[in-house]
Coordinates of C-alpha atoms in Angstrom, one line a residue:
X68 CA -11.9 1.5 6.9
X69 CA -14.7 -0.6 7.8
X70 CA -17.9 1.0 8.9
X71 CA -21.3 -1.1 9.5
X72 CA -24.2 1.1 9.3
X73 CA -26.3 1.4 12.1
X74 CA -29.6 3.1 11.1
X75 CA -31.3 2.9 7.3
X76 CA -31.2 6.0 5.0
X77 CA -29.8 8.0 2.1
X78 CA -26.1 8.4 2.8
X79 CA -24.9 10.7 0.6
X80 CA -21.3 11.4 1.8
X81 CA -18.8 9.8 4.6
X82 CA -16.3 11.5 6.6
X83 CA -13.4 10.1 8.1
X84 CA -12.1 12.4 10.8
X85 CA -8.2 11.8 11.5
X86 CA -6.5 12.4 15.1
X87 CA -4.0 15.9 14.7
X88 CA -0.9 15.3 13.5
X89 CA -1.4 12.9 11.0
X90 CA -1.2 14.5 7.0
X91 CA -4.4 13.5 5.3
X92 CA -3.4 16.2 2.4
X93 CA -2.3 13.8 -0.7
X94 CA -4.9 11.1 0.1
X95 CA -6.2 9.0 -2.2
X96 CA -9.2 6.6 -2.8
X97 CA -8.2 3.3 -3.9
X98 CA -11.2 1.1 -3.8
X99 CA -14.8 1.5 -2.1
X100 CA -17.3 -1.2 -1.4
X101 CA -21.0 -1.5 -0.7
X102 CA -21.4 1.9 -1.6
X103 CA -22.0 3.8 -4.7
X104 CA -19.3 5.9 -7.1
X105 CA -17.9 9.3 -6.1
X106 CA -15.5 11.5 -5.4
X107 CA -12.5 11.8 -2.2
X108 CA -12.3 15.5 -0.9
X109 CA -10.1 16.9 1.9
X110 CA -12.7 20.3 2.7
X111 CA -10.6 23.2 4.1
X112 CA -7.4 21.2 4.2
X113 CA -8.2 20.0 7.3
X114 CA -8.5 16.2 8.8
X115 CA -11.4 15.6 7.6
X116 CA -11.4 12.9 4.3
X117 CA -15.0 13.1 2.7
X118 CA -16.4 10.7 0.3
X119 CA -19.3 12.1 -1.3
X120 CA -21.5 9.6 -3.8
X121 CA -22.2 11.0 -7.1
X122 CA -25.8 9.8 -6.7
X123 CA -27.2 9.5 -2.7
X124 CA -28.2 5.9 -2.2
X125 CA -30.2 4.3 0.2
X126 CA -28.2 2.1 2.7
X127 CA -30.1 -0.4 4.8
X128 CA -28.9 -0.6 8.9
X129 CA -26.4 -3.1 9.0
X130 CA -24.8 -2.8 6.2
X131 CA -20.8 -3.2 5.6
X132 CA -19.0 0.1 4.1
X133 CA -15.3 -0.4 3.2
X134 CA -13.5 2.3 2.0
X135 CA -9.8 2.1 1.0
X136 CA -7.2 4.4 1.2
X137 CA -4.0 5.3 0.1
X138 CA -1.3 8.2 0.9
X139 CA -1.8 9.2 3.9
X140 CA 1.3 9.7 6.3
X141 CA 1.5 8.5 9.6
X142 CA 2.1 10.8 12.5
X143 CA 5.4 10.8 13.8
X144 CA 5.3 9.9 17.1
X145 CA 3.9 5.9 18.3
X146 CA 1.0 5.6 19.9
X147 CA -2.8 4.1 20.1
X148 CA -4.9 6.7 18.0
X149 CA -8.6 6.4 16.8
X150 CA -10.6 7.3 13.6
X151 CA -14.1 8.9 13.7
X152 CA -16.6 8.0 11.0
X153 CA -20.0 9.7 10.7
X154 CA -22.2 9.3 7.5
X155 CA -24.7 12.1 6.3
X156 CA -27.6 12.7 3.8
X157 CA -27.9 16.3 2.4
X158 CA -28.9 17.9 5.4
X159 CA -28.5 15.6 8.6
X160 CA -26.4 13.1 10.2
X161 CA -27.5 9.6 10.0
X162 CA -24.8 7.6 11.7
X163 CA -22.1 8.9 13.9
X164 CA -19.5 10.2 14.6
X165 CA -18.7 7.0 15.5
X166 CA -15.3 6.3 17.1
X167 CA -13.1 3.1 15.9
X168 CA -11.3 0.7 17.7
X169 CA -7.8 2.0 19.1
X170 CA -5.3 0.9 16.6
X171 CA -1.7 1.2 17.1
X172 CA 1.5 3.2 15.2
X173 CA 4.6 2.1 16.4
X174 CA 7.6 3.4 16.6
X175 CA 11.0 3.0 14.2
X176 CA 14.6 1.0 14.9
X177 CA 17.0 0.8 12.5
X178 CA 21.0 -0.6 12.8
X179 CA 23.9 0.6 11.6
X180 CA 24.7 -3.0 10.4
X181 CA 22.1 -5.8 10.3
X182 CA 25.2 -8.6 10.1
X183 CA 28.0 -9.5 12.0
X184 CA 30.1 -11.8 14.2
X185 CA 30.0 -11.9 18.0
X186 CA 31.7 -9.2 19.7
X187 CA 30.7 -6.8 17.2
X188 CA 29.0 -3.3 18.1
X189 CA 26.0 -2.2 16.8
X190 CA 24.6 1.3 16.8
X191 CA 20.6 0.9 17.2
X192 CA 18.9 3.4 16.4
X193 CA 15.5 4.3 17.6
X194 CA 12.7 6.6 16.5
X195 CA 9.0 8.1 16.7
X196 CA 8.7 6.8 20.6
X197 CA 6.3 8.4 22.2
X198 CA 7.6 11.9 24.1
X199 CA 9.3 11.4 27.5
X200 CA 8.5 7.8 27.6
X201 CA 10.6 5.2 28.9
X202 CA 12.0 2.6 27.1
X203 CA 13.6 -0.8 27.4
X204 CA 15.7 -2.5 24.8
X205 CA 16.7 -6.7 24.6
X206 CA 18.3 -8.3 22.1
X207 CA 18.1 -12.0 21.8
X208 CA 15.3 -11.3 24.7
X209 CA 17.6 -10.6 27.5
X210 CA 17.6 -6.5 28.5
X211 CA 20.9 -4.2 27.2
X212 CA 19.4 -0.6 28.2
X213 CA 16.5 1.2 29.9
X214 CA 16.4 4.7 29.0
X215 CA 14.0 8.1 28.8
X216 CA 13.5 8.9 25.2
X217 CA 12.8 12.2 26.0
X218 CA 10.8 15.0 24.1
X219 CA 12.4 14.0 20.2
X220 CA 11.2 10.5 21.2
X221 CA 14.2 9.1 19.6
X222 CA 17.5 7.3 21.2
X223 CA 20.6 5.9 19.8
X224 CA 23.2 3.3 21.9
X225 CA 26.1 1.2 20.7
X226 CA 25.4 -2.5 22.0
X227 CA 28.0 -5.4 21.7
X228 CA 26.7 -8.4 19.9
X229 CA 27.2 -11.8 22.8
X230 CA 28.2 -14.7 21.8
X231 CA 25.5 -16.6 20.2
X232 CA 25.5 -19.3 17.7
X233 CA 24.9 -18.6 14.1
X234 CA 21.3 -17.2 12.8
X235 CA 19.0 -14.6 12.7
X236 CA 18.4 -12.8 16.4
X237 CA 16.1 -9.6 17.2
X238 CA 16.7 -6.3 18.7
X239 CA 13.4 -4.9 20.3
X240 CA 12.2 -1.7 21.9
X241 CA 9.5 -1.5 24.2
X242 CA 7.8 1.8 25.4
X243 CA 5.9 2.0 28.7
X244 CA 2.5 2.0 27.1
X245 CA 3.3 -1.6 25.3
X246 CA 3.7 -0.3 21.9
X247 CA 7.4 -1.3 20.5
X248 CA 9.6 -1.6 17.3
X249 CA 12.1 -4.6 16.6
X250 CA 14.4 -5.4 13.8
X251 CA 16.3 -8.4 12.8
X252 CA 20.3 -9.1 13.3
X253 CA 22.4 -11.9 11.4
X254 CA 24.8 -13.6 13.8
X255 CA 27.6 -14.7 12.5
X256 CA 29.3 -17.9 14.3
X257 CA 32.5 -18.6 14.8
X258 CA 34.6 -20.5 12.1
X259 CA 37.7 -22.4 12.1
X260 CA 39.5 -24.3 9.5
X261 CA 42.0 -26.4 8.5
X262 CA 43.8 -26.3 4.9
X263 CA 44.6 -30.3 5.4
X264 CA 42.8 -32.8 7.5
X265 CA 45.1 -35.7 7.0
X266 CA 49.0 -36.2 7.7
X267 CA 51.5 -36.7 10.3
X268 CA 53.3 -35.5 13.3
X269 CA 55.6 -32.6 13.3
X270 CA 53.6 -31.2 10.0
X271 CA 52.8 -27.6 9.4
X272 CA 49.1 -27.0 8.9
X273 CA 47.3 -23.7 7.7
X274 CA 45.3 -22.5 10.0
X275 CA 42.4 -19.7 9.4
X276 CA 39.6 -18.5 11.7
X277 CA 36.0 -16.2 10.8
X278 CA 33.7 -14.5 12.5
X279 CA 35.4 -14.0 16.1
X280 CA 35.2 -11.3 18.2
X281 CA 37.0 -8.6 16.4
X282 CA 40.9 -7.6 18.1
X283 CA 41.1 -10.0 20.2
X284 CA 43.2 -13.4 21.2
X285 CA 42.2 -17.0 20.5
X286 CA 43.8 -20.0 21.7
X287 CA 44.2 -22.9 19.3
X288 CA 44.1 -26.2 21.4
X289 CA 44.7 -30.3 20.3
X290 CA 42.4 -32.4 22.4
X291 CA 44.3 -35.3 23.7
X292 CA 42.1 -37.0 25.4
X293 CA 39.6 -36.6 28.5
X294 CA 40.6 -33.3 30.2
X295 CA 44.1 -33.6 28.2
X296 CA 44.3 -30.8 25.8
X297 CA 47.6 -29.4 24.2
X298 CA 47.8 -25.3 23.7
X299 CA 49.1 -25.3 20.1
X300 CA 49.2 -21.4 19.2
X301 CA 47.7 -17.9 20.4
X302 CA 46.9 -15.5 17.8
X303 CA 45.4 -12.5 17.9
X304 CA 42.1 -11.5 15.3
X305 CA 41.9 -8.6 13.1
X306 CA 39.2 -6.4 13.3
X307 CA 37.1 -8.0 11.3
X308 CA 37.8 -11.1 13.7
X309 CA 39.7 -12.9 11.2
X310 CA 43.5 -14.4 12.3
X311 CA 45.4 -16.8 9.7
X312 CA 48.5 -19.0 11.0
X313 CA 50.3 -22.3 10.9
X314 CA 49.8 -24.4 13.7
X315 CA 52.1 -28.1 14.0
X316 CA 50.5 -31.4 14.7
X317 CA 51.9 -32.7 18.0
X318 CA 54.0 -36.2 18.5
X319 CA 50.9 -38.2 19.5
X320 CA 49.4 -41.6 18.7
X321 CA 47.4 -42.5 15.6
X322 CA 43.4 -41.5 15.8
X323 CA 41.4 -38.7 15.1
X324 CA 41.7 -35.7 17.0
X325 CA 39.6 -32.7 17.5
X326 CA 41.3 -29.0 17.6
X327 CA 39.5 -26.3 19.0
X328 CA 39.7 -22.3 18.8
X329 CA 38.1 -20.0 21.5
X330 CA 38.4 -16.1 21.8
X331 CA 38.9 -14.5 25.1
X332 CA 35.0 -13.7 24.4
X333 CA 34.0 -17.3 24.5
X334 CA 33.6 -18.3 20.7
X335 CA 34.6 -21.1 19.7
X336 CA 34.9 -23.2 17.0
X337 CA 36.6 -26.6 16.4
X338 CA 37.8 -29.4 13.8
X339 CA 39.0 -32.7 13.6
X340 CA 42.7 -34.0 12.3
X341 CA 43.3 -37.6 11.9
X342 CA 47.0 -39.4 12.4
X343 CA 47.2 -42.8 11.1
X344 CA 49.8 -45.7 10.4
X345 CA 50.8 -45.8 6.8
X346 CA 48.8 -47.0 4.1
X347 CA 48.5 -47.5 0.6
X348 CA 45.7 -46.6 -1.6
X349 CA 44.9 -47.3 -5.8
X350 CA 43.6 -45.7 -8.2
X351 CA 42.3 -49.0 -10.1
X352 CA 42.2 -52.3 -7.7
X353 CA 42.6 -54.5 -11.4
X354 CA 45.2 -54.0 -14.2
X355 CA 46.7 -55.4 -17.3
X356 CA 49.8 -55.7 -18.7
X357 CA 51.3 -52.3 -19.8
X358 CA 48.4 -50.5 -18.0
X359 CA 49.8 -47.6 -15.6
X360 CA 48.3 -47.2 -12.1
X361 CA 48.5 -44.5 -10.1
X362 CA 49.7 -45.1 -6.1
X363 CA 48.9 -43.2 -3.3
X364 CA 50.5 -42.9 0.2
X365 CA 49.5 -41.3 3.6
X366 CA 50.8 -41.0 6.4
X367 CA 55.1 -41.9 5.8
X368 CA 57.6 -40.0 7.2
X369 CA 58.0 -36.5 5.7
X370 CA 59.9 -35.3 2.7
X371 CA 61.7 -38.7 2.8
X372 CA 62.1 -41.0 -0.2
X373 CA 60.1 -44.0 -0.8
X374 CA 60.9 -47.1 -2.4
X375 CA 58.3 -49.2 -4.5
X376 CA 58.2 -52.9 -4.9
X377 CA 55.9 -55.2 -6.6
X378 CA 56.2 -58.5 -5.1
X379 CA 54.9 -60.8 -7.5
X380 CA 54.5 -64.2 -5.8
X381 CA 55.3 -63.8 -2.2
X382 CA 59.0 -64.4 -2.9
X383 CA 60.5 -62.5 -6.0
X384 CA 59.9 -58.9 -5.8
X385 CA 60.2 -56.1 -8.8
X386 CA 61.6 -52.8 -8.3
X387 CA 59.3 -50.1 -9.4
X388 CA 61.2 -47.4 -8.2
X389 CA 60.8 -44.8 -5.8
X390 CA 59.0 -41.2 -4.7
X391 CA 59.2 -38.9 -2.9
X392 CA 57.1 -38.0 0.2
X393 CA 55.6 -34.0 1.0
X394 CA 55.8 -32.5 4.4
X395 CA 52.2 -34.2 5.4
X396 CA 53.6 -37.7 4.8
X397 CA 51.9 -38.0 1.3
X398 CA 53.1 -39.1 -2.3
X399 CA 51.5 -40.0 -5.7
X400 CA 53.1 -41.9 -8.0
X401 CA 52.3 -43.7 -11.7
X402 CA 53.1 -47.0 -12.3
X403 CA 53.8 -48.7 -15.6
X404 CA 52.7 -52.8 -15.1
X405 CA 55.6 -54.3 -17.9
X406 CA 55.5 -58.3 -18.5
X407 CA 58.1 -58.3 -16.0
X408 CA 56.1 -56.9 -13.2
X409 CA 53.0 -58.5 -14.0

């Protein structure tokens, strides 16, 4: 509490007169300023707080008082509210009562989760709203209910979460007079993913989705191209909206290709899977006689056998024998370089 003085004199106590309703009974003085020492009372357990010096002081007009205080409990319903200050000597009043500036106590909203994906519902709670007062609530700024609080002041709806990318969004309640509480909501987005980016046609690839709407069916579609897409799989989410599956990469041409997933709530969420001709790759690009190496190969046919040669001077080739390829068209092998393959 700030109070500038307005006339000169010997203050020797200042009372702080609180509006009904809020509880002034287990105050407590933390720090006072300008002024001299003394003690906090609360006379006949009332609203009054009064501060009286242990020695009267004179205080000069325009002088600063700040007195700080602690544990007092708010009333319990939101509104604009003002304190009364008046300062005294012994036997007369000297400045006051003086009225503060309206200040405001707002209301209370609380969730019943504060994360989640889209489609999820929320229960918002809301409390302390001023009685019979009517009240409009937004999340993300756009308006999901207008309701009467009524004489408790307090309200509680189940709201669906929208689709929304991923980060932090607000709920809000707003009263008629202005005065409004609003909490904080994590979205969740959407995820999709692959267990293998890499491989061939007609391979089976894990499949796994997170955070979509909760019971629900997504489509998982290949992009071919333009407005070309490819429906691979539907599946249907949990209710956490989680799904898991095995999708198969389609007969198409080498290149990069993006596959999407969307929920029949409209998230989505896509990656990218890359076809290409065969290829060779190695671990070291220099070796030495009996040095091994080890070979790697993308993209053959699946589960097939593969044979190794080492052609040595355009002409003569060495047999290094074979492997074996996995499902995605991949194999590793480890070669031995002898003087006869060198």
């Amino acid at each position: 509490i700030i109070f500038t003085t307005h006339n000169s004199g010997i203050i020797y106590a200042v009372e702080v007169l609180f509006p009904d309703g809020f509880d002034v009974s287990n105050a407590e003085l933390s720090s006072v300023f300008n002024l001299g020492s003394g003690q906090l009372y609360n006379p006949d357990s009332g609203q009054v707080l009064r501060y009286v010096l242990n020695d009267p002081v004179v205080v000069p007009s325009g002088r600063a008082i700040v007195i700080e205080l602690s544990g007092i409990v708010n009333i319990d319903q939101a509104g604009y509210y003002q304190l009364t200050v008046t300062t005294r000597s012994y036997f007369e009043i000297i400045d006051g009562p003086v009225d503060s500036n309206l200040f405001a106590i707002n209301p209370l909203l609380t969730l019943s989760s504060t994360s989640g994906s889209a489609g999820a519902e929320v229960a918002v709670v809301g409390q302390f709203f001023g009685a019979n007062q009517d009240v409009e609530v937004t999340f993300n700024d756009v308006p999901i209910d207008y309701l009467n609080v009524g004489e408790d002041g307090a309200f509680t709806i189940v709201a669906a979460i929208p689709s929304l990318e991923s980060g932090i969004y607000y709920f809000k309640a707003t009263q008629e007079d202005g005065l409004y509480a609003e909490t904080s909501y994590w979205v969740y987005g959407p995820l999709f993913y692959l267990d293998e980016y890499f491989g061939i046609a007609g391979m089976d690839v894990n499949v796994e989705g997170n955070n979509f709407a909760p019971n629900v069916n997504v489509d998982i579609v290949w992009d071919l191209g333009g407005p070309t897409e490819a429906l691979l799989k539907t599946i249907a989410t949990d209710g956490l909206g989680e799904f898991q599956t095995v999708i198969t990469v389609p007969d198409v041409d080498f290149g990069e290709y993006i596959i999407t997933a969307t929920d029949s709530e409209g998230n989505s969420d896509h990656s990218w899977f890359m076809l290409s001709e065969p290829f060779l790759g190695t671990e070291h690009s220099k070796n030495i006689k009996g040095s091994t190496n080890e070979i790697q190969g993308y993209s053959f046919s699946a589960q097939s056998t593969v044979t190794l040669t080492w052609d040595k001077d355009g002409v003569n080739e060495a047999d290094l024998g074979s492997a074996t390829t996995s499902s995605n068209g991949m194999f590793t092998a480890c070669l031995l370089y002898t003087s006869d393959a060198a």
